[in-house]
């Protein structure tokens, strides 16, 4: 488990209320993860394998604390193949086809040549391994990444290993409410000359926001006290991302309720650079509890979860 200071992004999924990670399901995950585990990129059954779960702490693929919080680690292998190399290999295959058949390769054939070339080159390509921490309970699944596609890959793989995973991104449950609520809160605070602080979603608003919609204002991080935000809001624009802060957690959040630029408060920072069991347990417990508490607070201020 990474130290708290190294956990920068998180995408959270809500587990359906009727579901539970039973001992039988956890055992099935262990078996499946072991069957699909491999040390390096390899071809197996005609498929290029590169991503898998790895044992995060001991020899188990799932590390559990207090029979509640489960910790898994996902290994993603990025293949570094220069585009010029792929292009050269595709040209070679097209030339071979022309010499053999006496006619140029079709567009469909060129696409197949490209895919085959990438698969062949991948076996010998330089690989970069990245590890993504995953925490899950019967309530939430937290994937510590800022990439939606990566989080989708991981949850898809988890569904394969568990044979089920009824969980959806938390943003789906409050779709369309985040921007409207935050826009109203900040607009009212900026109009109130006596307001000494700006709060929204149960947190203090940070120094800047991002605006969206049709207007003359541009920029992703616009200072709240610059007057530009108020002008944009008066022109009909809305807020798409906001900085939020509390004693325990600072983070950016957008309409999808993805947590970005996470910083844990001094009150929850623990541990050192040595990975001993109790430090890992502490980081897992604190990171899970702090982030899910923030999720609950945000959702409560957005009117609660939609009915399942």
Short mmCIF file of N, CA and C in Angstrom, two decimals, residues 100-247:
data_model
loop_
_atom_site.label_atom_id
_atom_site.label_comp_id
_atom_site.label_asym_id
_atom_site.label_seq_id
_atom_site.Cartn_x
_atom_site.Cartn_y
_atom_site.Cartn_z
N UNK A 100 3.80 -10.49 -53.43
CA UNK A 100 3.21 -11.83 -53.52
C UNK A 100 1.93 -11.84 -54.33
N UNK A 101 1.07 -10.84 -54.13
CA UNK A 101 -0.25 -10.83 -54.76
C UNK A 101 -0.35 -9.93 -55.98
N UNK A 102 0.62 -9.00 -56.13
CA UNK A 102 0.58 -8.11 -57.27
C UNK A 102 -0.41 -6.98 -57.14
N UNK A 103 -0.90 -6.73 -55.91
CA UNK A 103 -1.82 -5.62 -55.69
C UNK A 103 -1.64 -5.10 -54.26
N UNK A 104 -2.06 -3.85 -54.09
CA UNK A 104 -1.85 -3.21 -52.79
C UNK A 104 -2.80 -3.77 -51.74
N UNK A 105 -2.37 -3.68 -50.49
CA UNK A 105 -3.19 -4.13 -49.38
C UNK A 105 -4.37 -3.19 -49.19
N UNK A 106 -5.52 -3.73 -48.85
CA UNK A 106 -6.70 -2.93 -48.59
C UNK A 106 -6.57 -2.24 -47.23
N UNK A 107 -7.49 -1.31 -46.96
CA UNK A 107 -7.48 -0.61 -45.67
C UNK A 107 -7.67 -1.60 -44.52
N UNK A 108 -8.57 -2.56 -44.70
CA UNK A 108 -8.80 -3.57 -43.67
C UNK A 108 -7.55 -4.40 -43.43
N UNK A 109 -6.85 -4.74 -44.51
CA UNK A 109 -5.63 -5.54 -44.38
C UNK A 109 -4.54 -4.74 -43.67
N UNK A 110 -4.43 -3.44 -43.97
CA UNK A 110 -3.42 -2.62 -43.32
C UNK A 110 -3.69 -2.54 -41.81
N UNK A 111 -4.97 -2.46 -41.44
CA UNK A 111 -5.33 -2.46 -40.01
C UNK A 111 -4.92 -3.77 -39.36
N UNK A 112 -5.18 -4.89 -40.05
CA UNK A 112 -4.79 -6.19 -39.51
C UNK A 112 -3.27 -6.31 -39.41
N UNK A 113 -2.56 -5.79 -40.40
CA UNK A 113 -1.09 -5.80 -40.36
C UNK A 113 -0.59 -5.01 -39.15
N UNK A 114 -1.24 -3.88 -38.90
CA UNK A 114 -0.82 -3.03 -37.77
C UNK A 114 -1.05 -3.75 -36.44
N UNK A 115 -2.22 -4.36 -36.29
CA UNK A 115 -2.52 -5.07 -35.04
C UNK A 115 -1.57 -6.25 -34.84
N UNK A 116 -1.31 -6.99 -35.90
CA UNK A 116 -0.39 -8.12 -35.81
C UNK A 116 1.03 -7.65 -35.49
N UNK A 117 1.43 -6.53 -36.09
CA UNK A 117 2.78 -6.01 -35.84
C UNK A 117 2.93 -5.58 -34.39
N UNK A 118 1.92 -4.92 -33.84
CA UNK A 118 1.98 -4.50 -32.44
C UNK A 118 2.06 -5.71 -31.52
N UNK A 119 1.27 -6.74 -31.81
CA UNK A 119 1.31 -7.95 -30.98
C UNK A 119 2.69 -8.60 -31.04
N UNK A 120 3.27 -8.70 -32.23
CA UNK A 120 4.58 -9.32 -32.37
C UNK A 120 5.67 -8.49 -31.70
N UNK A 121 5.62 -7.17 -31.89
CA UNK A 121 6.64 -6.30 -31.31
C UNK A 121 6.51 -6.22 -29.79
N UNK A 122 5.30 -6.41 -29.28
CA UNK A 122 5.08 -6.29 -27.84
C UNK A 122 5.85 -7.31 -27.04
N UNK A 123 6.05 -8.48 -27.61
CA UNK A 123 6.75 -9.54 -26.89
C UNK A 123 8.16 -9.11 -26.52
N UNK A 124 8.77 -8.28 -27.36
CA UNK A 124 10.15 -7.86 -27.13
C UNK A 124 10.26 -6.38 -26.79
N UNK A 125 9.14 -5.72 -26.60
CA UNK A 125 9.16 -4.28 -26.34
C UNK A 125 9.59 -4.01 -24.90
N UNK A 126 10.07 -2.79 -24.68
CA UNK A 126 10.42 -2.36 -23.32
C UNK A 126 9.14 -2.17 -22.53
N UNK A 127 9.09 -2.74 -21.33
CA UNK A 127 7.87 -2.71 -20.52
C UNK A 127 8.05 -1.82 -19.29
N UNK A 128 7.00 -1.09 -18.94
CA UNK A 128 6.98 -0.29 -17.72
C UNK A 128 5.81 -0.78 -16.87
N UNK A 129 6.11 -1.29 -15.69
CA UNK A 129 5.08 -1.79 -14.79
C UNK A 129 4.59 -0.66 -13.88
N UNK A 130 3.29 -0.53 -13.76
CA UNK A 130 2.70 0.38 -12.78
C UNK A 130 1.74 -0.43 -11.90
N UNK A 131 1.67 -0.05 -10.62
CA UNK A 131 0.85 -0.79 -9.67
C UNK A 131 -0.24 0.13 -9.12
N UNK A 132 -1.45 -0.35 -9.12
CA UNK A 132 -2.61 0.45 -8.72
C UNK A 132 -3.28 -0.24 -7.53
N UNK A 133 -3.41 0.49 -6.43
CA UNK A 133 -4.02 -0.05 -5.22
C UNK A 133 -5.54 -0.01 -5.33
N UNK A 134 -6.16 -1.06 -4.83
CA UNK A 134 -7.62 -1.18 -4.83
C UNK A 134 -8.08 -1.57 -3.42
N UNK A 135 -8.99 -0.79 -2.86
CA UNK A 135 -9.61 -1.11 -1.57
C UNK A 135 -11.09 -1.34 -1.80
N UNK A 136 -11.63 -2.37 -1.15
CA UNK A 136 -13.06 -2.62 -1.34
C UNK A 136 -13.68 -3.25 -0.09
N UNK A 137 -14.93 -2.90 0.11
CA UNK A 137 -15.76 -3.46 1.18
C UNK A 137 -17.13 -3.75 0.58
N UNK A 138 -18.06 -4.14 1.43
CA UNK A 138 -19.43 -4.38 0.96
C UNK A 138 -20.13 -3.08 0.58
N UNK A 139 -19.50 -1.93 0.83
CA UNK A 139 -20.12 -0.64 0.52
C UNK A 139 -19.49 0.06 -0.67
N UNK A 140 -18.16 0.08 -0.73
CA UNK A 140 -17.47 0.84 -1.77
C UNK A 140 -16.29 0.06 -2.34
N UNK A 141 -15.94 0.41 -3.57
CA UNK A 141 -14.68 -0.02 -4.19
C UNK A 141 -13.92 1.26 -4.54
N UNK A 142 -12.71 1.41 -4.01
CA UNK A 142 -11.89 2.58 -4.30
C UNK A 142 -10.70 2.14 -5.15
N UNK A 143 -10.54 2.76 -6.31
CA UNK A 143 -9.42 2.48 -7.19
C UNK A 143 -8.57 3.74 -7.26
N UNK A 144 -7.33 3.63 -6.84
CA UNK A 144 -6.48 4.81 -6.73
C UNK A 144 -5.81 5.12 -8.07
N UNK A 145 -6.63 5.69 -8.95
CA UNK A 145 -6.17 6.12 -10.26
C UNK A 145 -6.99 7.34 -10.67
N UNK A 146 -6.45 8.14 -11.56
CA UNK A 146 -7.21 9.27 -12.08
C UNK A 146 -7.79 8.98 -13.45
N UNK A 147 -7.55 7.77 -13.96
CA UNK A 147 -7.98 7.41 -15.31
C UNK A 147 -9.26 6.59 -15.28
N UNK A 148 -10.30 7.07 -15.91
CA UNK A 148 -11.55 6.32 -15.98
C UNK A 148 -11.36 5.01 -16.72
N UNK A 149 -10.60 5.03 -17.81
CA UNK A 149 -10.40 3.79 -18.58
C UNK A 149 -9.67 2.74 -17.75
N UNK A 150 -8.69 3.17 -16.95
CA UNK A 150 -7.98 2.22 -16.09
C UNK A 150 -8.92 1.65 -15.04
N UNK A 151 -9.73 2.51 -14.43
CA UNK A 151 -10.66 2.02 -13.40
C UNK A 151 -11.67 1.05 -14.02
N UNK A 152 -12.10 1.33 -15.24
CA UNK A 152 -13.03 0.41 -15.92
C UNK A 152 -12.35 -0.92 -16.22
N UNK A 153 -11.08 -0.88 -16.63
CA UNK A 153 -10.34 -2.12 -16.88
C UNK A 153 -10.25 -2.97 -15.61
N UNK A 154 -9.97 -2.30 -14.49
CA UNK A 154 -9.79 -3.03 -13.24
C UNK A 154 -11.11 -3.62 -12.75
N UNK A 155 -12.18 -2.83 -12.77
CA UNK A 155 -13.47 -3.38 -12.32
C UNK A 155 -13.95 -4.48 -13.25
N UNK A 156 -13.65 -4.37 -14.54
CA UNK A 156 -14.00 -5.44 -15.47
C UNK A 156 -13.25 -6.72 -15.13
N UNK A 157 -11.97 -6.57 -14.79
CA UNK A 157 -11.17 -7.73 -14.42
C UNK A 157 -11.65 -8.32 -13.09
N UNK A 158 -12.03 -7.45 -12.16
CA UNK A 158 -12.56 -7.94 -10.88
C UNK A 158 -13.85 -8.73 -11.10
N UNK A 159 -14.70 -8.25 -12.01
CA UNK A 159 -15.93 -8.99 -12.31
C UNK A 159 -15.60 -10.38 -12.87
N UNK A 160 -14.54 -10.44 -13.65
CA UNK A 160 -14.14 -11.72 -14.22
C UNK A 160 -13.66 -12.68 -13.12
N UNK A 161 -12.89 -12.17 -12.17
CA UNK A 161 -12.33 -13.02 -11.13
C UNK A 161 -13.36 -13.38 -10.06
N UNK A 162 -14.26 -12.45 -9.75
CA UNK A 162 -15.31 -12.72 -8.77
C UNK A 162 -16.51 -13.42 -9.40
N UNK A 163 -16.56 -13.39 -10.74
CA UNK A 163 -17.74 -13.84 -11.49
C UNK A 163 -18.93 -12.91 -11.30
N UNK A 164 -18.73 -11.81 -10.60
CA UNK A 164 -19.76 -10.80 -10.40
C UNK A 164 -19.14 -9.60 -9.69
N UNK A 165 -19.73 -8.43 -9.86
CA UNK A 165 -19.35 -7.24 -9.09
C UNK A 165 -20.38 -6.16 -9.38
N UNK A 166 -21.50 -6.18 -8.64
CA UNK A 166 -22.56 -5.19 -8.87
C UNK A 166 -22.20 -3.84 -8.25
N UNK A 167 -21.36 -3.09 -8.93
CA UNK A 167 -20.92 -1.78 -8.43
C UNK A 167 -20.90 -0.80 -9.59
N UNK A 168 -21.26 0.45 -9.31
CA UNK A 168 -21.28 1.49 -10.33
C UNK A 168 -20.55 2.72 -9.80
N UNK A 169 -19.98 3.55 -10.69
CA UNK A 169 -19.31 4.77 -10.25
C UNK A 169 -20.26 5.67 -9.47
N UNK A 170 -19.78 6.28 -8.40
CA UNK A 170 -20.66 7.06 -7.54
C UNK A 170 -21.26 8.25 -8.28
N UNK A 171 -20.58 8.74 -9.31
CA UNK A 171 -21.13 9.87 -10.06
C UNK A 171 -22.45 9.55 -10.73
N UNK A 172 -22.68 8.27 -11.07
CA UNK A 172 -23.93 7.90 -11.73
C UNK A 172 -25.13 8.14 -10.82
N UNK A 173 -24.91 8.00 -9.51
CA UNK A 173 -26.02 8.12 -8.56
C UNK A 173 -26.42 9.57 -8.31
N UNK A 174 -25.57 10.50 -8.72
CA UNK A 174 -25.88 11.91 -8.50
C UNK A 174 -25.66 12.70 -9.79
N UNK A 175 -25.84 12.03 -10.92
CA UNK A 175 -25.56 12.63 -12.22
C UNK A 175 -26.34 13.93 -12.41
N UNK A 176 -25.63 14.99 -12.74
CA UNK A 176 -26.28 16.26 -13.03
C UNK A 176 -26.52 17.15 -11.84
N UNK A 177 -26.27 16.65 -10.63
CA UNK A 177 -26.58 17.45 -9.45
C UNK A 177 -25.36 18.20 -8.91
N UNK A 178 -24.17 17.68 -9.16
CA UNK A 178 -22.97 18.28 -8.58
C UNK A 178 -22.77 19.71 -9.08
N UNK A 179 -22.76 19.89 -10.40
CA UNK A 179 -22.48 21.20 -10.97
C UNK A 179 -23.53 22.22 -10.56
N UNK A 180 -24.80 21.81 -10.59
CA UNK A 180 -25.88 22.73 -10.23
C UNK A 180 -25.75 23.18 -8.77
N UNK A 181 -25.50 22.24 -7.87
CA UNK A 181 -25.39 22.57 -6.45
C UNK A 181 -24.20 23.47 -6.17
N UNK A 182 -23.05 23.10 -6.70
CA UNK A 182 -21.83 23.88 -6.46
C UNK A 182 -21.96 25.27 -7.07
N UNK A 183 -22.52 25.36 -8.26
CA UNK A 183 -22.69 26.66 -8.92
C UNK A 183 -23.56 27.59 -8.09
N UNK A 184 -24.67 27.05 -7.57
CA UNK A 184 -25.56 27.86 -6.75
C UNK A 184 -24.89 28.30 -5.45
N UNK A 185 -24.19 27.36 -4.79
CA UNK A 185 -23.53 27.70 -3.52
C UNK A 185 -22.49 28.79 -3.70
N UNK A 186 -21.65 28.64 -4.70
CA UNK A 186 -20.55 29.60 -4.89
C UNK A 186 -21.09 30.93 -5.42
N UNK A 187 -22.07 30.88 -6.29
CA UNK A 187 -22.66 32.12 -6.82
C UNK A 187 -23.28 32.93 -5.68
N UNK A 188 -24.04 32.27 -4.80
CA UNK A 188 -24.66 32.98 -3.68
C UNK A 188 -23.61 33.57 -2.74
N UNK A 189 -22.53 32.81 -2.50
CA UNK A 189 -21.49 33.30 -1.59
C UNK A 189 -20.77 34.50 -2.19
N UNK A 190 -20.50 34.48 -3.50
CA UNK A 190 -19.82 35.60 -4.14
C UNK A 190 -20.69 36.85 -4.17
N UNK A 191 -22.00 36.67 -4.23
CA UNK A 191 -22.92 37.82 -4.24
C UNK A 191 -23.11 38.41 -2.85
N UNK A 192 -22.84 37.62 -1.82
CA UNK A 192 -23.05 38.06 -0.45
C UNK A 192 -21.80 38.80 0.03
N UNK A 193 -21.88 40.10 0.14
CA UNK A 193 -20.72 40.92 0.53
C UNK A 193 -20.27 40.61 1.95
N UNK A 194 -21.16 40.08 2.77
CA UNK A 194 -20.81 39.81 4.17
C UNK A 194 -20.26 38.39 4.37
N UNK A 195 -20.26 37.60 3.32
CA UNK A 195 -19.78 36.22 3.44
C UNK A 195 -18.27 36.19 3.61
N UNK A 196 -17.81 35.56 4.68
CA UNK A 196 -16.37 35.49 4.95
C UNK A 196 -15.75 34.20 4.43
N UNK A 197 -16.57 33.22 4.09
CA UNK A 197 -16.06 31.97 3.55
C UNK A 197 -17.04 31.41 2.53
N UNK A 198 -16.53 30.58 1.67
CA UNK A 198 -17.36 29.93 0.65
C UNK A 198 -17.36 28.44 0.93
N UNK A 199 -18.54 27.89 1.14
CA UNK A 199 -18.68 26.47 1.42
C UNK A 199 -19.63 25.83 0.42
N UNK A 200 -19.34 24.56 0.10
CA UNK A 200 -20.23 23.79 -0.76
C UNK A 200 -20.00 22.32 -0.52
N UNK A 201 -21.02 21.52 -0.66
CA UNK A 201 -20.96 20.07 -0.48
C UNK A 201 -20.42 19.68 0.89
N UNK A 202 -20.56 20.58 1.87
CA UNK A 202 -20.11 20.29 3.23
C UNK A 202 -18.65 20.59 3.48
N UNK A 203 -17.96 21.20 2.51
CA UNK A 203 -16.53 21.52 2.63
C UNK A 203 -16.31 23.00 2.37
N UNK A 204 -15.11 23.46 2.75
CA UNK A 204 -14.68 24.79 2.35
C UNK A 204 -14.26 24.74 0.89
N UNK A 205 -14.70 25.71 0.10
CA UNK A 205 -14.26 25.78 -1.30
C UNK A 205 -12.84 26.31 -1.35
N UNK A 206 -12.07 25.80 -2.29
CA UNK A 206 -10.67 26.22 -2.43
C UNK A 206 -10.55 27.55 -3.13
N UNK A 207 -9.37 27.84 -3.63
CA UNK A 207 -9.08 29.16 -4.20
C UNK A 207 -9.55 29.32 -5.63
N UNK A 208 -9.80 28.21 -6.34
CA UNK A 208 -10.12 28.33 -7.76
C UNK A 208 -11.09 27.24 -8.20
N UNK A 209 -11.71 27.48 -9.35
CA UNK A 209 -12.65 26.53 -9.93
C UNK A 209 -12.43 26.47 -11.44
N UNK A 210 -13.10 25.51 -12.08
CA UNK A 210 -13.14 25.46 -13.54
C UNK A 210 -14.55 25.76 -14.00
N UNK A 211 -14.68 26.55 -15.06
CA UNK A 211 -15.98 26.90 -15.59
C UNK A 211 -16.26 26.12 -16.87
N UNK A 212 -17.54 25.87 -17.12
CA UNK A 212 -17.94 25.18 -18.34
C UNK A 212 -19.19 25.84 -18.90
N UNK A 213 -19.41 25.62 -20.19
CA UNK A 213 -20.55 26.22 -20.86
C UNK A 213 -20.12 27.27 -21.86
N UNK A 214 -21.07 27.86 -22.55
CA UNK A 214 -20.79 28.85 -23.58
C UNK A 214 -20.56 30.21 -22.92
N UNK A 215 -19.42 30.79 -23.21
CA UNK A 215 -19.11 32.10 -22.64
C UNK A 215 -17.75 32.58 -23.09
N UNK A 216 -17.37 33.75 -22.63
CA UNK A 216 -16.11 34.35 -23.03
C UNK A 216 -14.98 33.98 -22.08
N UNK A 217 -15.29 33.26 -21.00
CA UNK A 217 -14.29 32.93 -20.00
C UNK A 217 -13.64 31.60 -20.33
N UNK A 218 -12.35 31.51 -20.23
CA UNK A 218 -11.65 30.24 -20.46
C UNK A 218 -10.66 30.02 -19.35
N UNK A 219 -10.24 28.78 -19.20
CA UNK A 219 -9.27 28.45 -18.17
C UNK A 219 -9.80 27.39 -17.24
N UNK A 220 -8.94 26.50 -16.85
CA UNK A 220 -9.35 25.39 -16.00
C UNK A 220 -9.30 25.74 -14.52
N UNK A 221 -8.36 26.57 -14.12
CA UNK A 221 -8.25 26.96 -12.72
C UNK A 221 -8.34 28.47 -12.63
N UNK A 222 -9.54 28.95 -12.33
CA UNK A 222 -9.78 30.39 -12.29
C UNK A 222 -9.98 30.80 -10.84
N UNK A 223 -9.23 31.79 -10.39
CA UNK A 223 -9.29 32.24 -9.00
C UNK A 223 -10.67 32.80 -8.68
N UNK A 224 -11.21 32.36 -7.54
CA UNK A 224 -12.55 32.80 -7.14
C UNK A 224 -12.61 34.30 -6.89
N UNK A 225 -11.53 34.88 -6.38
CA UNK A 225 -11.54 36.30 -6.03
C UNK A 225 -11.11 37.20 -7.18
N UNK A 226 -11.01 36.66 -8.38
CA UNK A 226 -10.55 37.47 -9.50
C UNK A 226 -11.67 38.26 -10.17
N UNK A 227 -12.91 37.91 -9.87
CA UNK A 227 -14.04 38.55 -10.54
C UNK A 227 -14.43 37.84 -11.82
N UNK A 228 -13.53 37.03 -12.34
CA UNK A 228 -13.79 36.32 -13.59
C UNK A 228 -14.86 35.26 -13.39
N UNK A 229 -14.81 34.55 -12.25
CA UNK A 229 -15.79 33.50 -11.99
C UNK A 229 -17.19 34.09 -11.92
N UNK A 230 -17.34 35.18 -11.19
CA UNK A 230 -18.66 35.80 -11.06
C UNK A 230 -19.17 36.24 -12.41
N UNK A 231 -18.29 36.80 -13.23
CA UNK A 231 -18.69 37.24 -14.57
C UNK A 231 -19.15 36.05 -15.41
N UNK A 232 -18.44 34.95 -15.30
CA UNK A 232 -18.82 33.77 -16.05
C UNK A 232 -20.16 33.21 -15.60
N UNK A 233 -20.37 33.18 -14.29
CA UNK A 233 -21.63 32.66 -13.76
C UNK A 233 -22.80 33.55 -14.17
N UNK A 234 -22.59 34.85 -14.15
CA UNK A 234 -23.65 35.78 -14.57
C UNK A 234 -23.95 35.65 -16.06
N UNK A 235 -22.96 35.14 -16.81
CA UNK A 235 -23.17 34.95 -18.25
C UNK A 235 -23.80 33.59 -18.55
N UNK A 236 -24.12 32.83 -17.51
CA UNK A 236 -24.81 31.55 -17.71
C UNK A 236 -23.92 30.34 -17.68
N UNK A 237 -22.64 30.51 -17.36
CA UNK A 237 -21.74 29.37 -17.26
C UNK A 237 -21.94 28.67 -15.91
N UNK A 238 -21.39 27.49 -15.77
CA UNK A 238 -21.50 26.73 -14.53
C UNK A 238 -20.14 26.20 -14.13
N UNK A 239 -20.06 25.71 -12.92
CA UNK A 239 -18.79 25.20 -12.40
C UNK A 239 -18.68 23.70 -12.67
N UNK A 240 -17.56 23.30 -13.28
CA UNK A 240 -17.37 21.90 -13.62
C UNK A 240 -16.45 21.16 -12.68
N UNK A 241 -15.55 21.88 -12.03
CA UNK A 241 -14.63 21.26 -11.06
C UNK A 241 -14.38 22.27 -9.95
N UNK A 242 -14.28 21.76 -8.72
CA UNK A 242 -14.08 22.64 -7.58
C UNK A 242 -13.07 22.03 -6.63
N UNK A 243 -12.32 22.88 -5.95
CA UNK A 243 -11.42 22.43 -4.89
C UNK A 243 -12.20 22.42 -3.58
N UNK A 244 -12.07 21.33 -2.84
CA UNK A 244 -12.73 21.21 -1.54
C UNK A 244 -11.70 20.89 -0.47
N UNK A 245 -11.94 21.36 0.74
CA UNK A 245 -10.98 21.10 1.81
C UNK A 245 -11.67 20.99 3.15
N UNK A 246 -11.08 20.19 4.02
CA UNK A 246 -11.51 20.06 5.40
C UNK A 246 -10.26 19.81 6.24
N UNK A 247 -10.44 19.54 7.49
CA UNK A 247 -9.30 19.27 8.36
C UNK A 247 -8.59 17.99 7.96
#
